[in-house]
Every structure is written in structure tokens, then in C-alpha cells.
Amino acid sequence: MGDHRDRRTRPGFGAFGDGEAKDDWLELGRELTSRGMPAPRMIVADGAPGLISAIEEVWPRADRQRCAAHRIRNVQAKLPKSEHDRVRIAFWKARNEATGVKDGKLRLQVLIADMENAGYEAAAHCLADDLDALVVHLRYPLRHRHRWRSTNLLERSFGEVRRRTKVMGRFPGETSCLSLVWAVLDLFFSHASNGATFTDLDRQHLYRIKYPPAEPITVDEEVIAA
């Protein structure tokens, strides 16, 4: 699933897989490439090691954004329940108020230090792991950052697929199952009310990411441009 500059969010390709090992993801990535899909500018994914390794091999120049929703759930799993709300609020506040990548990373490092000082070393280590990938979305246009920081839209589409397929009983074969799954995904994204749109400023911002200027842009200039 991806956001395109033609203002549509749509699935790209679907296939059955035997697992989530690196080779399984490599097969999918190479199939997408062979079908003519250009290299994505940014990929949002969870922390599955096989998936990360495959992304880095197939699309080495793509930015990789670690799904923020998965990460905060992982952090909360290492905290006592009494701390869940406090840390969750601080986590999203740090991301929502960040002006850019450096600022976002600094704010999360403050939260990491806070958890360490409170004796929650495992939770702090979990948040610190792959921290750079957690703030990649802050390089991108301001109006798209909330959407591109997690895989939530894709996860919701899976819920719709499960709702439609659980009443089918048994499918006669893989093709019929995949056809229904694809149809549901296409319908879901076609009617998504939060589809991406790109302004001229957004396109200029994306162009600067692809072709960085000789002089670095300041944080203030980045926020104004976004």
C-alpha cells in the first residue's frame, strides 16, 4: 500500500507468503520491482528483522520509518500498567510537537532518560533501539507526518479483510481468496476519507529530499515550507 502523488492511496501488489523471513520479503520486493514499481522514497514498517533486512537490500536508498504505533505498544509491554498512560502521552506529545528530525530525536531521548531514571531500563532500551528510524517522517511535509509515522491505515484495512472473509467459510483455492482480499483492499482505499493530497509546497519539499540543496535548510525554514 502506498501514497502516490496522483492523490490516491492504493494497494500495490498482493501475494501469498510462507512466512516473514528475509527471503519471503525479498521475493515480494523483487516482484514489485520486476512489475515496474519505482523505488519508494520512504517505507513505513514494523521492526521485523527479516523485513528490515529485505528493505535495505532491495531499496537501499529509501528512508525507513519505524511504525510508531508498534513501538509504543512494545515500550508499554515493558512497563507497569500504572505507567502506560503517562509514557504514551509523553511519547505522542514528543512526536506531535517536534519541529524536525533533530528536535524529535531530542524529545524522545528526554523520555528515554526519564524512564531510565525511574528504573524502567528495559522500556528505555526498547525506545532507544532504532531511534533514528522513529523520526524519519519528520523530514517530510508537515501535513503528512501524522499519516506516515505508522502503519495504522494498513492495519485497519486488514481488519476489513478479516471481516469480509470470515463469513466465506472455505475458499475453493488460493486464487479466489486472493481475488477477494484484493477487491476488499481496493474498495477500502478507494473510499478512505483521509486520502493523501499533495500541494505544490509538498512537492517542492519532496524534491528537496530527493535532491538536497547545496546549503542545508534550517529547522524554521523546514516548518515554514511544510
Coordinates of C-alpha atoms in Angstrom, one line a residue:
M1 CA 0.0 0.0 0.0
G2 CA 1.3 3.4 -0.8
D3 CA 0.6 7.1 -1.2
H4 CA 1.1 8.5 -4.7
R5 CA 1.4 12.0 -5.9
D6 CA -1.7 11.4 -8.1
R7 CA -3.6 11.8 -4.8
R8 CA -4.6 8.2 -4.5
T9 CA -3.8 5.7 -1.7
R10 CA -3.8 2.2 -3.2
P11 CA -2.5 -1.3 -2.8
G12 CA 0.5 -2.1 -5.0
F13 CA 0.6 -5.9 -5.2
G14 CA -0.6 -8.9 -3.2
A15 CA 0.7 -12.5 -3.0
F16 CA 0.7 -15.4 -0.6
G17 CA 3.7 -15.9 1.5
D18 CA 5.0 -18.8 3.7
G19 CA 6.3 -16.6 6.4
E20 CA 8.1 -13.3 7.4
A21 CA 11.7 -14.4 6.9
K22 CA 14.0 -12.2 4.9
D23 CA 13.8 -14.4 1.8
D24 CA 10.0 -14.1 1.8
W25 CA 10.2 -10.3 1.9
L26 CA 12.9 -10.3 -0.7
E27 CA 10.7 -12.3 -3.1
L28 CA 7.9 -9.7 -2.7
G29 CA 10.2 -6.7 -3.1
R30 CA 11.8 -8.2 -6.3
E31 CA 8.4 -9.0 -7.7
L32 CA 7.3 -5.4 -7.2
T33 CA 10.4 -4.1 -8.8
S34 CA 10.0 -6.5 -11.8
R35 CA 6.5 -5.2 -12.3
G36 CA 7.9 -1.7 -12.8
M37 CA 7.3 -0.1 -9.4
P38 CA 9.8 2.7 -8.9
A39 CA 11.9 2.8 -5.7
P40 CA 9.8 4.3 -2.9
R41 CA 11.0 7.4 -1.2
M42 CA 10.0 6.2 2.3
I43 CA 8.8 2.9 3.6
V44 CA 6.9 2.6 6.9
A45 CA 7.3 -0.8 8.5
D46 CA 7.3 -2.6 11.8
G47 CA 10.5 -3.9 13.4
A48 CA 10.5 -7.5 11.9
P49 CA 14.3 -8.2 11.3
G50 CA 13.6 -10.0 8.0
L51 CA 11.5 -7.2 6.7
I52 CA 14.1 -4.5 7.6
S53 CA 16.9 -6.5 6.1
A54 CA 15.0 -7.0 2.9
I55 CA 14.1 -3.3 2.6
E56 CA 17.7 -2.4 3.0
E57 CA 18.8 -4.8 0.3
V58 CA 16.0 -4.1 -2.3
W59 CA 15.6 -0.4 -1.8
P60 CA 18.9 0.7 -0.1
R61 CA 18.3 4.5 -0.7
A62 CA 14.7 4.6 0.6
D63 CA 14.0 6.2 4.0
R64 CA 12.7 3.6 6.5
Q65 CA 10.2 4.9 9.1
R66 CA 9.7 2.6 12.1
C67 CA 6.0 2.3 12.9
A68 CA 5.4 4.5 15.9
A69 CA 2.2 2.6 17.0
H70 CA 4.1 -0.7 17.1
R71 CA 6.9 0.9 19.1
I72 CA 4.8 2.5 21.8
R73 CA 3.0 -0.8 22.3
N74 CA 6.4 -2.6 22.7
V75 CA 7.5 0.0 25.2
Q76 CA 4.3 -0.3 27.2
A77 CA 4.7 -4.0 27.4
K78 CA 7.9 -3.5 29.4
L79 CA 6.3 -1.0 31.9
P80 CA 3.9 -1.5 34.8
K81 CA 0.3 -0.7 33.9
S82 CA 0.3 2.4 36.1
E83 CA 2.9 4.0 33.8
H84 CA 1.2 3.2 30.5
D85 CA -0.8 6.4 30.1
R86 CA 1.9 8.7 31.3
V87 CA 4.5 7.3 28.9
R88 CA 2.1 7.0 26.0
I89 CA 1.1 10.7 26.3
A90 CA 4.7 11.8 26.6
F91 CA 5.6 9.7 23.6
W92 CA 3.0 11.2 21.3
K93 CA 3.5 14.7 22.6
A94 CA 7.2 14.5 21.8
R95 CA 6.3 13.5 18.2
N96 CA 3.4 15.9 17.7
E97 CA 5.4 18.9 18.9
A98 CA 8.7 18.2 17.2
T99 CA 9.7 20.7 14.6
G100 CA 12.1 18.4 12.7
V101 CA 14.2 15.2 13.0
K102 CA 16.8 16.6 15.4
D103 CA 14.1 18.1 17.7
G104 CA 12.0 14.9 17.6
K105 CA 15.0 12.7 18.5
L106 CA 16.0 15.0 21.3
R107 CA 12.5 15.0 22.8
L108 CA 12.4 11.2 22.7
Q109 CA 15.8 11.0 24.3
V110 CA 14.4 13.0 27.2
L111 CA 11.7 10.4 27.6
I112 CA 14.3 7.6 27.4
A113 CA 16.3 9.3 30.2
D114 CA 13.1 9.8 32.3
M115 CA 12.3 6.0 32.1
E116 CA 15.9 5.1 32.9
N117 CA 15.9 7.3 36.0
A118 CA 12.6 5.8 37.1
G119 CA 14.1 2.3 36.9
Y120 CA 12.5 1.1 33.7
E121 CA 15.7 0.2 31.8
A122 CA 14.1 -2.4 29.6
A123 CA 11.4 0.1 28.4
A124 CA 14.1 2.8 27.9
H125 CA 16.3 0.4 25.9
C126 CA 13.3 -0.6 23.7
L127 CA 12.5 3.0 22.8
A128 CA 16.2 3.8 22.2
D129 CA 16.6 0.9 19.8
D130 CA 16.4 2.1 16.1
L131 CA 15.6 5.6 17.3
D132 CA 16.7 7.3 14.1
A133 CA 14.1 5.3 12.2
L134 CA 11.4 6.5 14.5
V135 CA 11.8 10.2 13.5
V136 CA 12.3 9.8 9.7
H137 CA 8.8 11.0 9.0
L138 CA 9.8 14.4 10.4
R139 CA 11.8 15.0 7.3
Y140 CA 8.6 15.1 5.3
P141 CA 5.9 17.7 4.7
L142 CA 4.2 18.7 7.9
R143 CA 0.6 17.9 6.8
H144 CA 1.6 14.2 6.0
R145 CA 3.7 13.4 9.1
H146 CA 0.8 12.1 11.2
R147 CA -0.2 9.7 8.4
W148 CA 3.3 8.5 7.6
R149 CA 4.5 7.7 11.1
S150 CA 2.7 4.4 11.4
T151 CA 1.1 1.5 9.6
N152 CA -2.3 2.2 11.1
L153 CA -4.2 2.7 7.8
L154 CA -2.8 -0.6 6.5
E155 CA -3.7 -2.4 9.8
R156 CA -7.3 -1.1 9.6
S157 CA -7.5 -2.4 6.0
F158 CA -6.5 -5.9 7.3
G159 CA -9.4 -5.7 9.8
E160 CA -11.8 -5.0 7.0
V161 CA -10.4 -8.0 5.1
R162 CA -10.9 -10.3 8.1
R163 CA -14.5 -9.0 8.5
R164 CA -15.3 -9.8 4.9
T165 CA -13.5 -13.2 4.6
K166 CA -14.6 -14.8 7.9
V167 CA -18.1 -15.3 6.6
M168 CA -16.9 -17.1 3.5
G169 CA -16.1 -20.4 5.1
R170 CA -13.7 -22.3 2.9
F171 CA -12.3 -20.9 -0.4
P172 CA -12.1 -23.2 -3.4
G173 CA -8.5 -22.2 -3.9
E174 CA -5.8 -19.6 -3.4
T175 CA -6.8 -17.5 -6.4
S176 CA -10.3 -17.0 -5.2
C177 CA -9.1 -16.0 -1.8
L178 CA -6.5 -13.5 -3.1
S179 CA -9.1 -12.0 -5.5
L180 CA -11.5 -11.3 -2.7
V181 CA -8.7 -9.9 -0.5
W182 CA -7.5 -7.6 -3.3
A183 CA -11.1 -6.4 -4.1
V184 CA -11.7 -5.5 -0.4
L185 CA -8.4 -3.6 -0.2
D186 CA -9.1 -1.7 -3.4
L187 CA -12.6 -0.8 -2.2
F188 CA -11.2 0.2 1.3
F189 CA -8.6 2.6 -0.1
S190 CA -10.9 4.0 -2.8
H191 CA -13.3 5.2 -0.1
A192 CA -10.8 6.2 2.5
S193 CA -11.7 9.6 3.8
N194 CA -8.2 10.5 4.7
G195 CA -6.5 10.1 1.3
A196 CA -3.3 11.9 0.7
T197 CA -3.2 15.1 -1.3
F198 CA -0.1 16.9 -2.3
T199 CA 0.2 20.7 -2.7
D200 CA 2.9 22.5 -4.7
L201 CA 4.8 23.1 -1.4
D202 CA 4.6 19.4 -0.6
R203 CA 6.1 18.5 -4.0
Q204 CA 8.8 21.1 -3.5
H205 CA 9.6 19.6 -0.1
L206 CA 9.8 16.1 -1.5
Y207 CA 12.0 17.3 -4.4
R208 CA 14.4 18.8 -1.8
I209 CA 14.6 15.5 0.0
K210 CA 15.4 13.7 -3.3
Y211 CA 17.8 16.4 -4.5
P212 CA 19.2 18.1 -1.4
P213 CA 20.3 21.7 -1.8
A214 CA 24.0 22.7 -1.5
E215 CA 23.2 24.7 1.6
P216 CA 21.2 22.9 4.4
I217 CA 17.7 24.2 5.2
T218 CA 17.2 25.3 8.8
V219 CA 14.5 23.9 11.1
D220 CA 12.5 27.2 10.9
E221 CA 12.7 27.2 7.1
E222 CA 11.6 23.5 7.0
V223 CA 8.5 24.1 9.1
I224 CA 7.5 27.2 7.1
A225 CA 7.9 25.3 3.8
A226 CA 5.8 22.5 5.2

